[in-house]
Amino acid sequence: MSQTSPPDVITIGETMVLVTPFEAEPLETASSFRLDAGGAESNVASHLSTLGTPAAWVSQLGDDALGRRIERLLRERHVDTRWVRRVDSAPTGVYFKDPGNGVQYFRAGSAASGMNADTISSVPLESARLVHLSGITEALSASCAAMVEAVISRVAAAPALLSFDVNYRSALWTVAQAAPALAHSASGADIVFVGLDEARTLWETRTPDQVRAMFARVPYLIVKDGDVGATEYSSAGTVFVPATPTDVVEVVGAGDAFAAGYLNALLHGHDSAARLQAGHERAVLVLQSTSDFLHIHT
């Protein structure tokens, strides 16, 4: 993608260096590791770029070796990084993936947590076909929450679609803090991705239909139910597509892959069932690996 042409998709959020043991060994005993770039929004941009949809990622990185590594890795995935800022007052965040045991984050006070409304002041959100956010960003700091609000306001007044992945992270904020904030952000989006489990935690909604009742005005609502499948609610009706069976190695990053597969299909004009199937197929690639992102064309 030319660095002068506007991208089809702009994603905004934190990316950290992801440290993963080789051979899916646990952190406690592993002796060799792979360093990669990992973050919900840049994962989505990476998958989209691999699928042929021009995508940019907007964020802040520390002016350090890890920040430079992240930017290089994303450029290698053909992600547009022209609006990424470097700051020398805070470090790039790091997280460790412990296969079978989740993740450990070291992100407090990271460069990305200092993002604010000015971070996006020069980003042409209005020129994109779609802007993608996740609920992780607004949990990082008050200034990040203000930036998310600014993005929602700008995109609402533009032709671009706004995509929002709820992505509740209990390590970042409590249910009492997150529930109203995430409901507010989701209500301002055109496309919302939410796991049935996190919807139950946040809003005590027990079924996909109950989630739909809560977000009745969202044009495209996608409720994911793990290995059961996913349901899309839109003006065309309600469509359920079962998940693709697979042997799961690690679930982290699969939601980002699903979102990217779905969004890519949506931008290419595919119908509801095809969009959901594209999401499942992309997610399977990540579920079968310890990596959040795979350099695999589908």
mmCIF file of C-alpha atoms in Angstrom:
data_model
loop_
_atom_site.group_PDB
_atom_site.id
_atom_site.type_symbol
_atom_site.label_atom_id
_atom_site.label_comp_id
_atom_site.label_asym_id
_atom_site.label_seq_id
_atom_site.Cartn_x
_atom_site.Cartn_y
_atom_site.Cartn_z
ATOM 1 C CA MET A 1 0.000 0.000 0.000
ATOM 2 C CA SER A 2 1.264 3.451 -0.882
ATOM 3 C CA GLN A 3 2.059 5.612 2.138
ATOM 4 C CA THR A 4 0.339 8.518 0.349
ATOM 5 C CA SER A 5 -2.995 6.838 -0.385
ATOM 6 C CA PRO A 6 -5.582 6.621 2.413
ATOM 7 C CA PRO A 7 -6.053 3.141 3.921
ATOM 8 C CA ASP A 8 -9.414 1.394 3.774
ATOM 9 C CA VAL A 9 -9.247 0.628 7.497
ATOM 10 C CA ILE A 10 -7.716 2.552 10.395
ATOM 11 C CA THR A 11 -7.238 0.803 13.743
ATOM 12 C CA ILE A 12 -6.254 2.610 16.948
ATOM 13 C CA GLY A 13 -4.843 1.129 20.148
ATOM 14 C CA GLU A 14 -1.867 -0.162 22.109
ATOM 15 C CA THR A 15 0.556 -2.753 20.810
ATOM 16 C CA MET A 16 3.192 -4.363 22.998
ATOM 17 C CA VAL A 17 6.083 -6.706 22.437
ATOM 18 C CA LEU A 18 4.742 -10.238 22.762
ATOM 19 C CA VAL A 19 7.167 -12.771 24.258
ATOM 20 C CA THR A 20 6.236 -16.387 23.531
ATOM 21 C CA PRO A 21 8.155 -19.585 24.377
ATOM 22 C CA PHE A 22 9.135 -21.770 21.451
ATOM 23 C CA GLU A 23 7.514 -25.208 21.167
ATOM 24 C CA ALA A 24 4.530 -24.085 23.292
ATOM 25 C CA GLU A 25 6.494 -24.682 26.509
ATOM 26 C CA PRO A 26 5.306 -23.070 29.767
ATOM 27 C CA LEU A 27 7.096 -19.890 30.814
ATOM 28 C CA GLU A 28 8.395 -21.563 33.955
ATOM 29 C CA THR A 29 10.560 -24.044 32.057
ATOM 30 C CA ALA A 30 11.071 -22.469 28.624
ATOM 31 C CA SER A 31 14.615 -21.444 27.703
ATOM 32 C CA SER A 32 14.077 -19.866 24.273
ATOM 33 C CA PHE A 33 11.529 -17.280 23.222
ATOM 34 C CA ARG A 34 10.119 -15.515 20.175
ATOM 35 C CA LEU A 35 9.502 -11.737 20.225
ATOM 36 C CA ASP A 36 6.586 -10.461 18.186
ATOM 37 C CA ALA A 37 4.146 -7.550 18.062
ATOM 38 C CA GLY A 38 0.840 -8.119 19.829
ATOM 39 C CA GLY A 39 -2.145 -5.865 20.362
ATOM 40 C CA ALA A 40 -5.834 -6.191 19.549
ATOM 41 C CA GLU A 41 -6.018 -3.370 17.036
ATOM 42 C CA SER A 42 -2.698 -4.016 15.289
ATOM 43 C CA ASN A 43 -3.611 -7.708 15.125
ATOM 44 C CA VAL A 44 -6.768 -6.744 13.235
ATOM 45 C CA ALA A 45 -4.771 -4.470 10.923
ATOM 46 C CA SER A 46 -2.213 -7.235 10.316
ATOM 47 C CA HIS A 47 -4.850 -9.806 9.399
ATOM 48 C CA LEU A 48 -6.654 -7.347 7.135
ATOM 49 C CA SER A 49 -3.441 -6.417 5.339
ATOM 50 C CA THR A 50 -2.623 -10.091 4.837
ATOM 51 C CA LEU A 51 -6.112 -10.598 3.400
ATOM 52 C CA GLY A 52 -5.555 -7.760 0.936
ATOM 53 C CA THR A 53 -7.419 -4.909 2.636
ATOM 54 C CA PRO A 54 -5.160 -1.846 3.135
ATOM 55 C CA ALA A 55 -5.026 -1.102 6.865
ATOM 56 C CA ALA A 56 -3.270 1.404 9.111
ATOM 57 C CA TRP A 57 -2.538 1.254 12.818
ATOM 58 C CA VAL A 58 -2.382 4.379 15.007
ATOM 59 C CA SER A 59 -0.695 4.418 18.419
ATOM 60 C CA GLN A 60 2.193 5.619 20.552
ATOM 61 C CA LEU A 61 5.390 3.657 21.158
ATOM 62 C CA GLY A 62 8.348 4.279 23.391
ATOM 63 C CA ASP A 63 11.399 5.721 21.667
ATOM 64 C CA ASP A 64 13.219 2.480 22.408
ATOM 65 C CA ALA A 65 14.385 -0.738 20.780
ATOM 66 C CA LEU A 66 11.128 -2.550 21.508
ATOM 67 C CA GLY A 67 9.108 0.240 19.933
ATOM 68 C CA ARG A 68 11.283 0.148 16.833
ATOM 69 C CA ARG A 69 10.906 -3.623 16.702
ATOM 70 C CA ILE A 70 7.105 -3.376 16.798
ATOM 71 C CA GLU A 71 6.985 -0.807 14.028
ATOM 72 C CA ARG A 72 9.334 -2.859 11.856
ATOM 73 C CA LEU A 73 7.303 -6.028 12.360
ATOM 74 C CA LEU A 74 4.048 -4.294 11.461
ATOM 75 C CA ARG A 75 5.544 -2.749 8.366
ATOM 76 C CA GLU A 76 6.709 -6.215 7.331
ATOM 77 C CA ARG A 77 3.037 -7.227 7.526
ATOM 78 C CA HIS A 78 2.269 -4.291 5.198
ATOM 79 C CA VAL A 79 0.468 -2.344 7.912
ATOM 80 C CA ASP A 80 0.569 1.435 7.397
ATOM 81 C CA THR A 81 2.313 2.969 10.439
ATOM 82 C CA ARG A 82 2.676 6.561 9.246
ATOM 83 C CA TRP A 83 0.602 7.941 12.167
ATOM 84 C CA VAL A 84 2.460 6.087 14.922
ATOM 85 C CA ARG A 85 4.100 8.484 17.390
ATOM 86 C CA ARG A 86 7.299 7.873 19.371
ATOM 87 C CA VAL A 87 7.672 9.288 22.885
ATOM 88 C CA ASP A 88 10.827 9.313 25.004
ATOM 89 C CA SER A 89 9.001 9.813 28.296
ATOM 90 C CA ALA A 90 7.510 6.305 28.587
ATOM 91 C CA PRO A 91 8.462 2.760 27.526
ATOM 92 C CA THR A 92 6.895 0.332 25.105
ATOM 93 C CA GLY A 93 4.760 -2.257 26.907
ATOM 94 C CA VAL A 94 5.592 -5.977 27.067
ATOM 95 C CA TYR A 95 3.513 -9.089 27.674
ATOM 96 C CA PHE A 96 4.316 -12.769 28.013
ATOM 97 C CA LYS A 97 2.151 -15.569 26.677
ATOM 98 C CA ASP A 98 2.245 -18.667 28.892
ATOM 99 C CA PRO A 99 0.849 -21.484 26.699
ATOM 100 C CA GLY A 100 -2.202 -22.976 28.351
ATOM 101 C CA ASN A 101 -2.086 -20.465 31.209
ATOM 102 C CA GLY A 102 -2.998 -17.139 29.627
ATOM 103 C CA VAL A 103 -0.878 -13.995 29.566
ATOM 104 C CA GLN A 104 1.085 -11.721 31.911
ATOM 105 C CA TYR A 105 1.151 -7.981 31.132
ATOM 106 C CA PHE A 106 3.785 -5.344 31.909
ATOM 107 C CA ARG A 107 2.079 -2.260 30.502
ATOM 108 C CA ALA A 108 1.568 0.182 33.413
ATOM 109 C CA GLY A 109 2.759 3.643 32.407
ATOM 110 C CA SER A 110 3.409 2.561 28.828
ATOM 111 C CA ALA A 111 3.797 5.026 25.977
ATOM 112 C CA ALA A 112 0.410 4.024 24.584
ATOM 113 C CA SER A 113 -1.348 4.802 27.860
ATOM 114 C CA GLY A 114 -0.443 8.446 27.237
ATOM 115 C CA MET A 115 -2.491 8.653 24.046
ATOM 116 C CA ASN A 116 -5.060 11.464 23.982
ATOM 117 C CA ALA A 117 -7.333 13.311 21.577
ATOM 118 C CA ASP A 118 -4.332 15.037 20.013
ATOM 119 C CA THR A 119 -2.936 11.625 19.011
ATOM 120 C CA ILE A 120 -5.573 11.361 16.288
ATOM 121 C CA SER A 121 -5.726 15.044 15.319
ATOM 122 C CA SER A 122 -3.845 14.515 12.041
ATOM 123 C CA VAL A 123 -5.296 11.079 11.248
ATOM 124 C CA PRO A 124 -7.817 11.236 8.356
ATOM 125 C CA LEU A 125 -10.488 9.085 9.974
ATOM 126 C CA GLU A 126 -13.120 10.566 7.692
ATOM 127 C CA SER A 127 -11.329 9.226 4.592
ATOM 128 C CA ALA A 128 -11.336 5.588 5.714
ATOM 129 C CA ARG A 129 -14.030 3.087 4.870
ATOM 130 C CA LEU A 130 -13.890 1.737 8.418
ATOM 131 C CA VAL A 131 -12.315 2.654 11.768
ATOM 132 C CA HIS A 132 -11.748 -0.085 14.348
ATOM 133 C CA LEU A 133 -11.448 0.296 18.132
ATOM 134 C CA SER A 134 -11.538 -2.021 21.114
ATOM 135 C CA GLY A 135 -12.589 -1.598 24.716
ATOM 136 C CA ILE A 136 -9.019 -2.164 25.852
ATOM 137 C CA THR A 137 -7.931 1.323 24.820
ATOM 138 C CA GLU A 138 -10.348 3.302 26.959
ATOM 139 C CA ALA A 139 -9.330 1.246 29.992
ATOM 140 C CA LEU A 140 -5.680 2.316 29.774
ATOM 141 C CA SER A 141 -6.092 5.872 31.071
ATOM 142 C CA ALA A 142 -8.448 8.842 31.242
ATOM 143 C CA SER A 143 -6.665 10.431 28.291
ATOM 144 C CA CYS A 144 -7.111 7.263 26.225
ATOM 145 C CA ALA A 145 -10.811 7.238 27.097
ATOM 146 C CA ALA A 146 -11.059 10.845 25.909
ATOM 147 C CA MET A 147 -9.374 9.853 22.655
ATOM 148 C CA VAL A 148 -11.858 7.020 22.109
ATOM 149 C CA GLU A 149 -14.732 9.445 22.651
ATOM 150 C CA ALA A 150 -13.189 11.821 20.114
ATOM 151 C CA VAL A 151 -12.864 9.011 17.566
ATOM 152 C CA ILE A 152 -16.492 7.983 18.031
ATOM 153 C CA SER A 153 -17.672 11.576 17.573
ATOM 154 C CA ARG A 154 -15.609 12.150 14.441
ATOM 155 C CA VAL A 155 -16.574 8.899 12.757
ATOM 156 C CA ALA A 156 -20.256 9.423 13.582
ATOM 157 C CA ALA A 157 -20.181 12.559 11.437
ATOM 158 C CA ALA A 158 -18.358 10.826 8.554
ATOM 159 C CA PRO A 159 -19.241 8.193 5.929
ATOM 160 C CA ALA A 160 -16.854 5.710 7.565
ATOM 161 C CA LEU A 161 -18.167 2.762 9.550
ATOM 162 C CA LEU A 162 -17.096 2.391 13.182
ATOM 163 C CA SER A 163 -16.227 -1.096 14.405
ATOM 164 C CA PHE A 164 -15.919 -1.781 18.146
ATOM 165 C CA ASP A 165 -14.748 -4.974 19.845
ATOM 166 C CA VAL A 166 -15.829 -4.927 23.502
ATOM 167 C CA ASN A 167 -12.706 -6.830 24.628
ATOM 168 C CA TYR A 168 -13.300 -6.521 28.376
ATOM 169 C CA ARG A 169 -10.091 -7.017 30.364
ATOM 170 C CA SER A 170 -10.625 -7.576 34.087
ATOM 171 C CA ALA A 171 -6.953 -6.818 34.786
ATOM 172 C CA LEU A 172 -7.459 -3.244 33.586
ATOM 173 C CA TRP A 173 -10.717 -2.262 35.291
ATOM 174 C CA THR A 174 -13.606 -3.548 37.360
ATOM 175 C CA VAL A 175 -17.014 -4.560 36.053
ATOM 176 C CA ALA A 176 -18.510 -1.519 37.787
ATOM 177 C CA GLN A 177 -16.128 0.744 35.871
ATOM 178 C CA ALA A 178 -16.246 -1.078 32.560
ATOM 179 C CA ALA A 179 -19.917 -1.965 32.126
ATOM 180 C CA PRO A 180 -21.328 1.547 31.557
ATOM 181 C CA ALA A 181 -18.287 2.782 29.632
ATOM 182 C CA LEU A 182 -18.214 -0.155 27.225
ATOM 183 C CA ALA A 183 -21.985 -0.046 26.725
ATOM 184 C CA HIS A 184 -21.693 3.643 25.836
ATOM 185 C CA SER A 185 -18.909 3.059 23.308
ATOM 186 C CA ALA A 186 -20.615 0.044 21.755
ATOM 187 C CA SER A 187 -23.853 1.981 21.357
ATOM 188 C CA GLY A 188 -22.004 4.532 19.226
ATOM 189 C CA ALA A 189 -20.614 1.948 16.797
ATOM 190 C CA ASP A 190 -21.933 0.541 13.529
ATOM 191 C CA ILE A 191 -20.388 -2.887 14.092
ATOM 192 C CA VAL A 192 -19.975 -4.454 17.538
ATOM 193 C CA PHE A 193 -18.195 -7.687 18.447
ATOM 194 C CA VAL A 194 -18.848 -9.125 21.898
ATOM 195 C CA GLY A 195 -18.344 -12.511 23.508
ATOM 196 C CA LEU A 196 -21.403 -13.955 25.210
ATOM 197 C CA ASP A 197 -19.262 -14.695 28.267
ATOM 198 C CA GLU A 198 -18.070 -11.089 28.614
ATOM 199 C CA ALA A 199 -21.591 -9.764 27.983
ATOM 200 C CA ARG A 200 -22.793 -11.967 30.827
ATOM 201 C CA THR A 201 -20.036 -10.633 33.087
ATOM 202 C CA LEU A 202 -20.601 -6.993 32.186
ATOM 203 C CA TRP A 203 -24.363 -6.702 31.763
ATOM 204 C CA GLU A 204 -25.813 -10.013 33.006
ATOM 205 C CA THR A 205 -27.198 -10.800 29.564
ATOM 206 C CA ARG A 206 -27.569 -14.573 29.316
ATOM 207 C CA THR A 207 -28.432 -15.130 25.655
ATOM 208 C CA PRO A 208 -27.511 -13.552 22.319
ATOM 209 C CA ASP A 209 -31.075 -12.237 22.025
ATOM 210 C CA GLN A 210 -30.708 -10.442 25.356
ATOM 211 C CA VAL A 211 -27.493 -8.833 24.121
ATOM 212 C CA ARG A 212 -29.347 -7.747 20.986
ATOM 213 C CA ALA A 213 -32.103 -6.190 23.081
ATOM 214 C CA MET A 214 -29.471 -4.119 24.858
ATOM 215 C CA PHE A 215 -27.902 -2.934 21.598
ATOM 216 C CA ALA A 216 -31.002 -2.878 19.402
ATOM 217 C CA ARG A 217 -29.850 0.132 17.392
ATOM 218 C CA VAL A 218 -26.409 -1.188 16.447
ATOM 219 C CA PRO A 219 -26.580 -1.976 12.699
ATOM 220 C CA TYR A 220 -24.314 -5.041 12.916
ATOM 221 C CA LEU A 221 -24.053 -6.887 16.236
ATOM 222 C CA ILE A 222 -21.938 -10.036 16.370
ATOM 223 C CA VAL A 223 -22.270 -12.169 19.506
ATOM 224 C CA LYS A 224 -19.581 -14.847 19.788
ATOM 225 C CA ASP A 225 -20.082 -17.976 21.864
ATOM 226 C CA GLY A 226 -16.692 -19.673 21.867
ATOM 227 C CA ASP A 227 -16.595 -23.077 20.203
ATOM 228 C CA VAL A 228 -20.386 -23.012 19.751
ATOM 229 C CA GLY A 229 -20.469 -20.344 17.056
ATOM 230 C CA ALA A 230 -21.381 -16.739 16.372
ATOM 231 C CA THR A 231 -24.632 -14.878 15.724
ATOM 232 C CA GLU A 232 -25.011 -11.746 13.624
ATOM 233 C CA TYR A 233 -27.934 -9.370 14.135
ATOM 234 C CA SER A 234 -28.570 -6.850 11.356
ATOM 235 C CA SER A 235 -31.386 -5.344 9.312
ATOM 236 C CA ALA A 236 -31.256 -8.508 7.184
ATOM 237 C CA GLY A 237 -32.234 -10.606 10.196
ATOM 238 C CA THR A 238 -30.490 -13.010 12.547
ATOM 239 C CA VAL A 239 -27.902 -15.473 11.281
ATOM 240 C CA PHE A 240 -25.990 -18.101 13.264
ATOM 241 C CA VAL A 241 -22.924 -19.933 11.949
ATOM 242 C CA PRO A 242 -21.325 -22.684 14.065
ATOM 243 C CA ALA A 243 -17.652 -22.460 14.918
ATOM 244 C CA THR A 244 -15.147 -24.416 12.858
ATOM 245 C CA PRO A 245 -13.966 -27.436 14.906
ATOM 246 C CA THR A 246 -10.258 -27.396 15.687
ATOM 247 C CA ASP A 247 -7.655 -28.521 18.205
ATOM 248 C CA VAL A 248 -7.008 -25.432 20.317
ATOM 249 C CA VAL A 249 -3.433 -24.568 21.287
ATOM 250 C CA GLU A 250 -4.062 -21.026 22.549
ATOM 251 C CA VAL A 251 -7.109 -18.736 22.408
ATOM 252 C CA VAL A 252 -5.395 -15.342 22.805
ATOM 253 C CA GLY A 253 -5.678 -13.348 19.582
ATOM 254 C CA ALA A 254 -8.448 -15.476 18.073
ATOM 255 C CA GLY A 255 -11.047 -12.772 18.647
ATOM 256 C CA ASP A 256 -8.951 -10.265 16.714
ATOM 257 C CA ALA A 257 -8.581 -12.750 13.868
ATOM 258 C CA PHE A 258 -12.339 -13.349 13.842
ATOM 259 C CA ALA A 259 -13.037 -9.616 13.710
ATOM 260 C CA ALA A 260 -10.605 -9.148 10.826
ATOM 261 C CA GLY A 261 -12.049 -12.029 8.822
ATOM 262 C CA TYR A 262 -15.565 -10.721 9.349
ATOM 263 C CA LEU A 263 -14.677 -7.108 8.526
ATOM 264 C CA ASN A 264 -12.770 -8.108 5.405
ATOM 265 C CA ALA A 265 -15.802 -10.039 4.160
ATOM 266 C CA LEU A 266 -18.126 -7.145 5.030
ATOM 267 C CA LEU A 267 -15.991 -4.654 3.106
ATOM 268 C CA HIS A 268 -16.054 -7.015 0.121
ATOM 269 C CA GLY A 269 -19.857 -7.157 0.128
ATOM 270 C CA HIS A 270 -20.366 -10.722 1.355
ATOM 271 C CA ASP A 271 -23.581 -11.789 3.073
ATOM 272 C CA SER A 272 -24.091 -12.489 6.776
ATOM 273 C CA ALA A 273 -23.301 -16.205 6.687
ATOM 274 C CA ALA A 274 -20.177 -15.649 4.601
ATOM 275 C CA ARG A 275 -18.992 -12.903 6.956
ATOM 276 C CA LEU A 276 -19.343 -15.115 10.013
ATOM 277 C CA GLN A 277 -17.705 -18.060 8.255
ATOM 278 C CA ALA A 278 -14.779 -15.846 7.223
ATOM 279 C CA GLY A 279 -14.383 -14.839 10.854
ATOM 280 C CA HIS A 280 -14.344 -18.447 12.031
ATOM 281 C CA GLU A 281 -11.846 -19.488 9.368
ATOM 282 C CA ARG A 282 -9.422 -16.734 10.287
ATOM 283 C CA ALA A 283 -9.770 -17.437 14.014
ATOM 284 C CA VAL A 284 -8.927 -21.117 13.526
ATOM 285 C CA LEU A 285 -5.487 -20.186 12.205
ATOM 286 C CA VAL A 286 -4.682 -18.449 15.491
ATOM 287 C CA LEU A 287 -6.338 -21.067 17.706
ATOM 288 C CA GLN A 288 -3.952 -23.642 16.261
ATOM 289 C CA SER A 289 -0.855 -21.600 17.145
ATOM 290 C CA THR A 290 0.831 -19.820 20.049
ATOM 291 C CA SER A 291 1.061 -16.676 17.889
ATOM 292 C CA ASP A 292 -1.536 -13.876 17.798
ATOM 293 C CA PHE A 293 -0.893 -13.509 14.081
ATOM 294 C CA LEU A 294 0.163 -15.854 11.311
ATOM 295 C CA HIS A 295 1.629 -14.918 7.941
ATOM 296 C CA ILE A 296 -0.889 -17.099 6.129
ATOM 297 C CA HIS A 297 -2.949 -15.972 3.147
ATOM 298 C CA THR A 298 -6.486 -17.354 2.905
#
